Short mmCIF file of C-alpha atoms in Angstrom, two decimals:
data_model
loop_
_atom_site.label_atom_id
_atom_site.label_comp_id
_atom_site.label_asym_id
_atom_site.label_seq_id
_atom_site.Cartn_x
_atom_site.Cartn_y
_atom_site.Cartn_z
CA UNK A 1 -6.05 7.39 14.46
CA UNK A 2 -7.10 7.47 10.29
CA UNK A 3 -7.29 3.91 10.24
CA UNK A 4 -9.86 3.85 12.81
CA UNK A 5 -11.34 6.31 11.19
CA UNK A 6 -11.93 3.92 7.76
CA UNK A 7 -9.47 5.75 6.07
CA UNK A 8 -7.68 4.34 3.31
CA UNK A 9 -3.99 4.28 3.36
CA UNK A 10 -1.55 3.59 0.51
CA UNK A 11 2.28 3.72 0.12
CA UNK A 12 3.11 6.87 -1.18
CA UNK A 13 6.54 8.07 -2.98
CA UNK A 14 9.07 7.14 -0.65
CA UNK A 15 8.19 7.14 2.98
CA UNK A 16 5.18 9.21 2.16
CA UNK A 17 1.61 7.70 2.72
CA UNK A 18 -1.39 8.67 0.97
CA UNK A 19 -4.86 8.52 2.96
CA UNK A 20 -8.20 9.32 1.64
CA UNK A 21 -11.79 8.64 3.00
CA UNK A 22 -14.56 7.29 0.85
CA UNK A 23 -16.98 10.47 2.05
CA UNK A 24 -14.56 12.87 0.71
CA UNK A 25 -12.96 13.98 -1.88
CA UNK A 26 -9.86 14.64 -1.42
CA UNK A 27 -6.78 12.98 -0.06
CA UNK A 28 -4.03 13.75 2.55
CA UNK A 29 -0.18 12.95 2.46
CA UNK A 30 1.53 11.73 5.38
CA UNK A 31 5.62 11.52 5.75
CA UNK A 32 6.45 8.52 7.43
CA UNK A 33 5.47 5.24 7.31
CA UNK A 34 2.10 3.90 8.31
CA UNK A 35 1.80 3.47 12.04
CA UNK A 36 4.52 6.54 12.54
CA UNK A 37 3.14 9.33 14.34
CA UNK A 38 2.48 12.39 11.98
CA UNK A 39 4.92 15.22 12.24
CA UNK A 40 4.14 18.11 14.45
CA UNK A 41 3.32 20.09 10.97
CA UNK A 42 0.74 17.96 10.16
CA UNK A 43 -1.13 17.66 13.54
CA UNK A 44 -3.35 20.38 11.77
CA UNK A 45 -4.16 18.13 8.33
CA UNK A 46 -4.82 15.58 9.91
CA UNK A 47 -7.35 16.83 12.81
CA UNK A 48 -8.93 19.02 9.77
CA UNK A 49 -8.98 15.45 7.88
CA UNK A 50 -10.73 13.92 10.78
CA UNK A 51 -13.05 16.60 11.32
CA UNK A 52 -14.57 16.90 7.97
CA UNK A 53 -14.97 12.93 8.30
CA UNK A 54 -17.31 13.43 11.18
CA UNK A 55 -19.09 16.53 9.37
CA UNK A 56 -19.76 13.90 6.50
CA UNK A 57 -21.54 11.30 8.30
CA UNK A 58 -24.05 13.66 9.41
#
């Protein structure tokens, strides 16, 4: 979902992935390798991040 939203994802520490978007001034960190589903407790963070991207594009 994040890659489809033009996010830039890079390898973080261990198995974590840091994702950013050019229109936002913050990053989110997701545990697990790129392509894995977000953990249940991280779903809200991902949804909020995607919502912020949509609002920034307006």
